[in-house]
């Protein structure tokens, strides 16, 4: 399947690196498209329309506000379209690309290392046997191929369309949150004398190892926390300090902030 990327910014780059296959691509900044094609293989093309003509599946990697503008160039030529645009429901995609197979995904930056969390929107009206369908009656094969393409990049979760923006607040924003938490921990160590480089090694491995452990405990986070937390012990004191500082409500507020911005 020939992939075409419209827009060659951060997420297009992460997807292309994850797929490890040649792409055709375009971007208003020609150097960006050229650099991406040079890195992963493929070709930078002069226009979005040319990308559509040369692709089996176009991935929309521009900003949400550019949906209409890009569709006016791309829709007449495109065979099938997959969107990663935040806050852009399938209905808006179908309006912009009438009659074309249309899919909605929400990726996260670790797709670059095939360790991303991804969501595929399932639209109740269009679900086929509980699976998302974008390709119409003739499109079962295309539905499966598109699903598999994104599944290569990590853990792909099917979610009702109405929850995709909420999920985005967890997993698309998540890498920034996790990086901030790691940075804060390293800084705390620096204050007590651990050099930043060694602190980063310790903190990052703790994140990676704990993620694996939680997975092996079938996502039972409380079980992992209990195994580290002796009654009256040092971890219990640390956890209490984090709760007192409002860690839990801070994450809840962050999600509210993401979604309130969506409404504007
Ligand atoms: N970054 C994430 O973690 C993440 C996660 C999930 C979903 N997304 C979604 O992914 C999309 C891209 O995000 P991003 O972070 O990669 O943004 P980005 O780095 O700004 O990339 C967007 C690219 O699209 C280009 N572009 C603008 N107008 C265009 C046009 N008419 N035709 C073709 N390309 C055009 C931009 O060029 P200019 O800079 O010149 O405008 C830029 O190179 C967004 O819709 C976002 O909602 C992002």
mmCIF file of C-alpha atoms and ligand atoms in Angstrom:
data_model
loop_
_atom_site.group_PDB
_atom_site.id
_atom_site.type_symbol
_atom_site.label_atom_id
_atom_site.label_comp_id
_atom_site.label_asym_id
_atom_site.label_seq_id
_atom_site.Cartn_x
_atom_site.Cartn_y
_atom_site.Cartn_z
ATOM 1 C CA UNK A 1 0.000 0.000 0.000
ATOM 2 C CA UNK A 2 1.554 3.329 -1.037
ATOM 3 C CA UNK A 3 1.278 5.820 1.815
ATOM 4 C CA UNK A 4 0.968 9.542 1.112
ATOM 5 C CA UNK A 5 1.558 12.107 3.844
ATOM 6 C CA UNK A 6 -0.006 15.558 3.649
ATOM 7 C CA UNK A 7 2.051 17.699 6.014
ATOM 8 C CA UNK A 8 5.501 16.627 7.183
ATOM 9 C CA UNK A 9 5.670 17.910 10.748
ATOM 10 C CA UNK A 10 6.312 16.104 14.008
ATOM 11 C CA UNK A 11 3.621 13.448 13.789
ATOM 12 C CA UNK A 12 4.108 12.688 10.088
ATOM 13 C CA UNK A 13 7.803 12.149 10.829
ATOM 14 C CA UNK A 14 7.036 9.839 13.759
ATOM 15 C CA UNK A 15 4.567 7.781 11.674
ATOM 16 C CA UNK A 16 6.949 7.505 8.727
ATOM 17 C CA UNK A 17 9.840 6.436 10.946
ATOM 18 C CA UNK A 18 7.597 3.833 12.555
ATOM 19 C CA UNK A 19 6.386 2.425 9.252
ATOM 20 C CA UNK A 20 9.913 2.133 7.857
ATOM 21 C CA UNK A 21 8.709 2.181 4.282
ATOM 22 C CA UNK A 22 8.920 4.715 1.464
ATOM 23 C CA UNK A 23 6.317 7.483 1.428
ATOM 24 C CA UNK A 24 5.244 10.188 -0.958
ATOM 25 C CA UNK A 25 4.734 13.459 0.848
ATOM 26 C CA UNK A 26 4.158 17.193 0.627
ATOM 27 C CA UNK A 27 4.467 20.195 2.919
ATOM 28 C CA UNK A 28 4.363 23.955 2.359
ATOM 29 C CA UNK A 29 7.971 23.951 3.543
ATOM 30 C CA UNK A 30 9.540 21.938 0.726
ATOM 31 C CA UNK A 31 12.687 21.218 2.744
ATOM 32 C CA UNK A 32 10.624 19.419 5.386
ATOM 33 C CA UNK A 33 9.088 17.018 2.866
ATOM 34 C CA UNK A 34 12.462 16.535 1.166
ATOM 35 C CA UNK A 35 14.175 15.717 4.458
ATOM 36 C CA UNK A 36 11.492 13.191 5.391
ATOM 37 C CA UNK A 37 11.590 11.432 2.016
ATOM 38 C CA UNK A 38 15.389 11.379 2.177
ATOM 39 C CA UNK A 39 15.257 9.809 5.630
ATOM 40 C CA UNK A 40 12.621 7.087 5.165
ATOM 41 C CA UNK A 41 12.726 6.683 1.392
ATOM 42 C CA UNK A 42 10.182 7.799 -1.161
ATOM 43 C CA UNK A 43 9.591 11.132 -2.782
ATOM 44 C CA UNK A 44 8.752 14.701 -1.958
ATOM 45 C CA UNK A 45 6.022 15.877 -4.339
ATOM 46 C CA UNK A 46 5.192 19.393 -5.467
ATOM 47 C CA UNK A 47 1.531 19.430 -4.406
ATOM 48 C CA UNK A 48 -0.988 17.778 -2.113
ATOM 49 C CA UNK A 49 -3.000 16.785 -5.196
ATOM 50 C CA UNK A 50 0.020 14.938 -6.601
ATOM 51 C CA UNK A 51 0.420 13.055 -3.308
ATOM 52 C CA UNK A 52 -3.252 12.022 -3.532
ATOM 53 C CA UNK A 53 -2.838 10.817 -7.124
ATOM 54 C CA UNK A 54 0.237 8.746 -6.253
ATOM 55 C CA UNK A 55 -1.094 7.112 -3.032
ATOM 56 C CA UNK A 56 -3.370 4.251 -2.094
ATOM 57 C CA UNK A 57 -3.980 5.863 1.295
ATOM 58 C CA UNK A 58 -3.482 9.530 2.142
ATOM 59 C CA UNK A 59 -2.752 10.328 5.780
ATOM 60 C CA UNK A 60 -3.804 13.819 6.803
ATOM 61 C CA UNK A 61 -0.964 15.137 8.989
ATOM 62 C CA UNK A 62 -1.664 18.871 8.713
ATOM 63 C CA UNK A 63 -3.408 20.889 11.427
ATOM 64 C CA UNK A 64 -7.166 20.509 12.004
ATOM 65 C CA UNK A 65 -7.870 24.080 10.839
ATOM 66 C CA UNK A 66 -6.567 23.167 7.373
ATOM 67 C CA UNK A 67 -9.109 20.369 6.770
ATOM 68 C CA UNK A 68 -11.242 22.252 4.213
ATOM 69 C CA UNK A 69 -8.360 23.926 2.414
ATOM 70 C CA UNK A 70 -6.479 20.637 2.000
ATOM 71 C CA UNK A 71 -9.617 18.684 1.045
ATOM 72 C CA UNK A 72 -10.318 21.105 -1.807
ATOM 73 C CA UNK A 73 -7.012 20.028 -3.387
ATOM 74 C CA UNK A 74 -6.945 16.391 -2.332
ATOM 75 C CA UNK A 75 -10.538 15.078 -2.398
ATOM 76 C CA UNK A 76 -10.960 14.892 -6.186
ATOM 77 C CA UNK A 77 -7.900 12.611 -6.510
ATOM 78 C CA UNK A 78 -7.757 10.582 -3.315
ATOM 79 C CA UNK A 79 -8.577 6.847 -3.140
ATOM 80 C CA UNK A 80 -8.870 6.628 0.652
ATOM 81 C CA UNK A 81 -8.077 8.953 3.507
ATOM 82 C CA UNK A 82 -6.981 8.446 7.119
ATOM 83 C CA UNK A 83 -7.018 11.404 9.486
ATOM 84 C CA UNK A 84 -4.962 11.932 12.631
ATOM 85 C CA UNK A 85 -6.374 15.418 13.167
ATOM 86 C CA UNK A 86 -7.238 16.270 16.756
ATOM 87 C CA UNK A 87 -10.822 17.224 17.518
ATOM 88 C CA UNK A 88 -12.018 16.356 14.019
ATOM 89 C CA UNK A 89 -14.849 13.811 14.003
ATOM 90 C CA UNK A 90 -15.525 11.310 11.247
ATOM 91 C CA UNK A 91 -18.586 13.334 10.224
ATOM 92 C CA UNK A 92 -16.351 16.340 9.424
ATOM 93 C CA UNK A 93 -13.983 14.067 7.533
ATOM 94 C CA UNK A 94 -16.798 12.577 5.488
ATOM 95 C CA UNK A 95 -18.149 16.048 4.710
ATOM 96 C CA UNK A 96 -14.735 17.112 3.476
ATOM 97 C CA UNK A 97 -14.144 13.871 1.516
ATOM 98 C CA UNK A 98 -17.611 12.859 0.288
ATOM 99 C CA UNK A 99 -17.898 9.326 -1.028
ATOM 100 C CA UNK A 100 -14.296 8.400 -0.146
ATOM 101 C CA UNK A 101 -13.327 5.698 2.363
ATOM 102 C CA UNK A 102 -12.409 7.666 5.499
ATOM 103 C CA UNK A 103 -10.749 6.496 8.723
ATOM 104 C CA UNK A 104 -9.935 8.333 11.934
ATOM 105 C CA UNK A 105 -6.932 7.482 14.097
ATOM 106 C CA UNK A 106 -5.320 9.163 17.067
ATOM 107 C CA UNK A 107 -1.615 8.342 17.365
ATOM 108 C CA UNK A 108 1.037 9.256 19.926
ATOM 109 C CA UNK A 109 4.673 10.179 19.423
ATOM 110 C CA UNK A 110 6.158 6.758 20.394
ATOM 111 C CA UNK A 111 4.742 5.358 17.129
ATOM 112 C CA UNK A 112 8.213 6.348 15.949
ATOM 113 C CA UNK A 113 9.630 3.356 17.839
ATOM 114 C CA UNK A 114 6.554 1.171 17.248
ATOM 115 C CA UNK A 115 5.704 1.655 20.913
ATOM 116 C CA UNK A 116 2.842 4.061 20.491
ATOM 117 C CA UNK A 117 -0.635 3.995 21.941
ATOM 118 C CA UNK A 118 -3.117 4.499 19.101
ATOM 119 C CA UNK A 119 -6.865 4.813 18.892
ATOM 120 C CA UNK A 120 -9.065 3.995 15.923
ATOM 121 C CA UNK A 121 -12.479 5.643 15.966
ATOM 122 C CA UNK A 122 -15.450 3.323 15.706
ATOM 123 C CA UNK A 123 -18.557 5.061 14.524
ATOM 124 C CA UNK A 124 -21.650 3.188 15.726
ATOM 125 C CA UNK A 125 -23.486 3.907 12.489
ATOM 126 C CA UNK A 126 -20.710 2.543 10.363
ATOM 127 C CA UNK A 127 -19.273 -0.314 12.432
ATOM 128 C CA UNK A 128 -19.140 -3.665 10.678
ATOM 129 C CA UNK A 129 -19.326 -6.648 13.039
ATOM 130 C CA UNK A 130 -18.060 -4.340 15.784
ATOM 131 C CA UNK A 131 -15.072 -3.343 13.660
ATOM 132 C CA UNK A 132 -14.545 0.116 12.246
ATOM 133 C CA UNK A 133 -15.488 0.393 8.590
ATOM 134 C CA UNK A 134 -14.490 3.257 6.359
ATOM 135 C CA UNK A 135 -14.392 1.549 3.023
ATOM 136 C CA UNK A 136 -18.130 1.069 2.423
ATOM 137 C CA UNK A 137 -19.673 -2.193 1.328
ATOM 138 C CA UNK A 138 -16.862 -3.135 -1.016
ATOM 139 C CA UNK A 139 -14.189 -2.078 1.420
ATOM 140 C CA UNK A 140 -13.693 -4.884 3.913
ATOM 141 C CA UNK A 141 -10.234 -5.618 2.556
ATOM 142 C CA UNK A 142 -9.282 -1.944 2.680
ATOM 143 C CA UNK A 143 -10.649 -1.614 6.245
ATOM 144 C CA UNK A 144 -8.448 -4.502 7.345
ATOM 145 C CA UNK A 145 -5.353 -3.241 5.507
ATOM 146 C CA UNK A 146 -5.672 0.253 7.007
ATOM 147 C CA UNK A 147 -6.258 -1.160 10.484
ATOM 148 C CA UNK A 148 -3.208 -3.414 10.193
ATOM 149 C CA UNK A 149 -1.055 -0.561 8.925
ATOM 150 C CA UNK A 150 -1.671 1.467 12.088
ATOM 151 C CA UNK A 151 -1.490 -1.621 14.306
ATOM 152 C CA UNK A 152 2.162 -1.995 13.228
ATOM 153 C CA UNK A 153 2.973 1.095 15.260
ATOM 154 C CA UNK A 154 2.127 -0.090 18.766
ATOM 155 C CA UNK A 155 -1.031 -0.862 20.701
ATOM 156 C CA UNK A 156 -4.093 0.050 18.655
ATOM 157 C CA UNK A 157 -7.314 0.357 20.646
ATOM 158 C CA UNK A 158 -10.765 0.619 19.058
ATOM 159 C CA UNK A 159 -12.830 3.287 20.749
ATOM 160 C CA UNK A 160 -16.211 4.797 20.172
ATOM 161 C CA UNK A 161 -15.854 7.992 18.200
ATOM 162 C CA UNK A 162 -17.332 10.029 21.079
ATOM 163 C CA UNK A 163 -14.360 9.103 23.304
ATOM 164 C CA UNK A 164 -11.493 9.761 20.908
ATOM 165 C CA UNK A 165 -10.851 13.321 22.097
ATOM 166 C CA UNK A 166 -10.824 12.139 25.727
ATOM 167 C CA UNK A 167 -8.357 9.401 24.810
ATOM 168 C CA UNK A 168 -6.222 11.968 23.028
ATOM 169 C CA UNK A 169 -5.913 13.813 26.344
ATOM 170 C CA UNK A 170 -4.386 10.664 27.831
ATOM 171 C CA UNK A 171 -2.195 9.181 25.124
ATOM 172 C CA UNK A 172 -1.419 11.857 22.550
ATOM 173 C CA UNK A 173 -0.613 14.415 25.247
ATOM 174 C CA UNK A 174 0.781 11.661 27.464
ATOM 175 C CA UNK A 175 4.374 11.578 26.185
ATOM 176 C CA UNK A 176 4.740 15.250 27.147
ATOM 177 C CA UNK A 177 3.317 14.564 30.625
ATOM 178 C CA UNK A 178 5.573 11.560 31.149
ATOM 179 C CA UNK A 179 8.602 13.533 29.969
ATOM 180 C CA UNK A 180 7.705 16.305 32.423
ATOM 181 C CA UNK A 181 7.357 13.825 35.289
ATOM 182 C CA UNK A 182 10.745 12.315 34.407
ATOM 183 C CA UNK A 183 12.345 15.745 34.217
ATOM 184 C CA UNK A 184 10.891 16.720 37.612
ATOM 185 C CA UNK A 185 12.243 13.537 39.185
ATOM 186 C CA UNK A 186 15.705 14.032 37.729
ATOM 187 C CA UNK A 187 15.697 17.612 39.018
ATOM 188 C CA UNK A 188 14.690 16.407 42.486
ATOM 189 C CA UNK A 189 17.718 14.094 42.406
ATOM 190 C CA UNK A 190 19.992 16.885 41.198
ATOM 191 C CA UNK A 191 18.958 18.969 44.223
ATOM 192 C CA UNK A 192 20.221 16.137 46.432
ATOM 193 C CA UNK A 193 23.450 15.644 44.489
ATOM 194 C CA UNK A 194 22.764 13.015 41.800
ATOM 195 C CA UNK A 195 24.247 14.200 38.483
ATOM 196 C CA UNK A 196 21.552 14.737 35.840
ATOM 197 C CA UNK A 197 22.954 12.107 33.460
ATOM 198 C CA UNK A 198 22.910 9.336 36.066
ATOM 199 C CA UNK A 199 19.557 10.522 37.412
ATOM 200 C CA UNK A 200 18.088 10.316 33.892
ATOM 201 C CA UNK A 201 19.384 6.758 33.468
ATOM 202 C CA UNK A 202 17.742 5.721 36.716
ATOM 203 C CA UNK A 203 14.439 7.515 36.150
ATOM 204 C CA UNK A 204 13.969 6.475 32.517
ATOM 205 C CA UNK A 205 14.715 2.833 33.260
ATOM 206 C CA UNK A 206 12.283 2.984 36.165
ATOM 207 C CA UNK A 207 9.573 4.260 33.803
ATOM 208 C CA UNK A 208 10.263 1.574 31.209
ATOM 209 C CA UNK A 209 10.590 -1.264 33.730
ATOM 210 C CA UNK A 210 7.493 -0.231 35.646
ATOM 211 C CA UNK A 211 5.442 -0.045 32.449
ATOM 212 C CA UNK A 212 6.483 -3.606 31.648
ATOM 213 C CA UNK A 213 5.690 -4.764 35.183
ATOM 214 C CA UNK A 214 2.236 -3.187 35.126
ATOM 215 C CA UNK A 215 1.582 -4.901 31.813
ATOM 216 C CA UNK A 216 2.609 -8.274 33.304
ATOM 217 C CA UNK A 217 0.272 -7.659 36.262
ATOM 218 C CA UNK A 218 -2.550 -7.235 33.713
ATOM 219 C CA UNK A 219 -2.632 -3.466 34.198
ATOM 220 C CA UNK A 220 -3.155 -3.759 37.964
ATOM 221 C CA UNK A 221 -1.388 -0.553 38.975
ATOM 222 C CA UNK A 222 -2.469 -0.788 42.582
ATOM 223 C CA UNK A 223 -0.816 -4.224 42.908
ATOM 224 C CA UNK A 224 2.495 -2.779 41.715
ATOM 225 C CA UNK A 225 2.179 0.183 44.057
ATOM 226 C CA UNK A 226 1.480 -2.125 47.026
ATOM 227 C CA UNK A 227 4.546 -4.250 46.246
ATOM 228 C CA UNK A 228 6.744 -1.176 46.591
ATOM 229 C CA UNK A 229 4.966 0.352 49.571
ATOM 230 C CA UNK A 230 5.737 -1.130 52.991
ATOM 231 C CA UNK A 231 3.390 0.096 55.702
ATOM 232 C CA UNK A 232 4.978 3.098 57.341
ATOM 233 C CA UNK A 233 7.894 2.930 54.916
ATOM 234 C CA UNK A 234 9.699 5.493 52.810
ATOM 235 C CA UNK A 235 7.594 4.981 49.654
ATOM 236 C CA UNK A 236 4.408 5.451 51.668
ATOM 237 C CA UNK A 237 5.790 8.782 52.858
ATOM 238 C CA UNK A 238 6.724 9.780 49.306
ATOM 239 C CA UNK A 239 3.313 8.805 47.932
ATOM 240 C CA UNK A 240 1.534 10.735 50.674
ATOM 241 C CA UNK A 241 3.579 13.817 49.780
ATOM 242 C CA UNK A 242 2.619 13.450 46.099
ATOM 243 C CA UNK A 243 -1.072 13.053 46.942
ATOM 244 C CA UNK A 244 -0.856 16.045 49.299
ATOM 245 C CA UNK A 245 0.658 18.093 46.456
ATOM 246 C CA UNK A 246 -2.361 17.209 44.302
ATOM 247 C CA UNK A 247 -0.830 14.848 41.750
ATOM 248 C CA UNK A 248 -4.075 13.002 41.066
ATOM 249 C CA UNK A 249 -6.180 16.132 40.660
ATOM 250 C CA UNK A 250 -3.448 17.730 38.563
ATOM 251 C CA UNK A 251 -3.861 14.981 35.934
ATOM 252 C CA UNK A 252 -7.619 15.334 36.081
ATOM 253 C CA UNK A 253 -7.301 19.114 35.627
ATOM 254 C CA UNK A 254 -4.955 18.537 32.691
ATOM 255 C CA UNK A 255 -7.574 16.426 30.935
ATOM 256 C CA UNK A 256 -10.264 19.037 31.623
ATOM 257 C CA UNK A 257 -7.965 21.702 30.189
ATOM 258 C CA UNK A 258 -7.370 19.687 27.006
ATOM 259 C CA UNK A 259 -11.072 19.144 26.455
ATOM 260 C CA UNK A 260 -12.127 22.691 27.338
ATOM 261 C CA UNK A 261 -9.744 23.975 24.702
ATOM 262 C CA UNK A 262 -11.450 21.612 22.252
ATOM 263 C CA UNK A 263 -14.773 23.303 22.833
ATOM 264 C CA UNK A 264 -13.402 26.728 21.863
HETATM 265 N N1 LIG B 1 2.071 16.003 17.776
HETATM 266 C C1 LIG B 1 1.343 15.040 18.367
HETATM 267 O O1 LIG B 1 1.753 14.436 19.345
HETATM 268 C C2 LIG B 1 -0.004 14.658 17.776
HETATM 269 C C3 LIG B 1 -0.692 13.566 18.331
HETATM 270 C C4 LIG B 1 -1.907 13.178 17.768
HETATM 271 C C5 LIG B 1 -2.431 13.872 16.695
HETATM 272 N N2 LIG B 1 -1.764 14.943 16.194
HETATM 273 C C6 LIG B 1 -2.342 15.645 15.034
HETATM 274 O O2 LIG B 1 -1.409 15.533 13.989
HETATM 275 C C7 LIG B 1 -1.490 16.669 13.154
HETATM 276 C C8 LIG B 1 -0.093 17.228 12.944
HETATM 277 O O3 LIG B 1 0.440 17.599 14.202
HETATM 278 P P1 LIG B 1 1.982 17.932 14.344
HETATM 279 O O4 LIG B 1 2.250 18.038 15.790
HETATM 280 O O5 LIG B 1 2.780 17.029 13.494
HETATM 281 O O6 LIG B 1 1.993 19.422 13.698
HETATM 282 P P2 LIG B 1 3.162 20.113 12.909
HETATM 283 O O7 LIG B 1 4.483 19.644 13.400
HETATM 284 O O8 LIG B 1 2.853 21.585 12.919
HETATM 285 O O9 LIG B 1 2.969 19.562 11.415
HETATM 286 C C9 LIG B 1 1.946 20.002 10.559
HETATM 287 C C10 LIG B 1 2.572 20.199 9.186
HETATM 288 O O10 LIG B 1 1.541 20.422 8.219
HETATM 289 C C11 LIG B 1 2.002 21.468 7.371
HETATM 290 N N3 LIG B 1 0.933 22.119 6.637
HETATM 291 C C12 LIG B 1 0.309 23.297 6.895
HETATM 292 N N4 LIG B 1 -0.586 23.582 5.918
HETATM 293 C C13 LIG B 1 -0.533 22.581 5.021
HETATM 294 C C14 LIG B 1 -1.176 22.336 3.782
HETATM 295 N N5 LIG B 1 -2.107 23.154 3.303
HETATM 296 N N6 LIG B 1 -0.839 21.200 3.126
HETATM 297 C C15 LIG B 1 0.085 20.340 3.599
HETATM 298 N N7 LIG B 1 0.737 20.536 4.768
HETATM 299 C C16 LIG B 1 0.436 21.638 5.469
HETATM 300 C C17 LIG B 1 2.683 22.419 8.344
HETATM 301 O O11 LIG B 1 3.457 23.385 7.676
HETATM 302 P P3 LIG B 1 3.591 24.847 8.371
HETATM 303 O O12 LIG B 1 4.407 24.649 9.606
HETATM 304 O O13 LIG B 1 4.290 25.657 7.328
HETATM 305 O O14 LIG B 1 2.200 25.329 8.673
HETATM 306 C C18 LIG B 1 3.506 21.417 9.147
HETATM 307 O O15 LIG B 1 4.716 21.082 8.512
HETATM 308 C C19 LIG B 1 -2.441 17.654 13.820
HETATM 309 O O16 LIG B 1 -3.683 17.634 13.156
HETATM 310 C C20 LIG B 1 -2.580 17.134 15.236
HETATM 311 O O17 LIG B 1 -3.873 17.391 15.751
HETATM 312 C C21 LIG B 1 -0.565 15.345 16.700
#
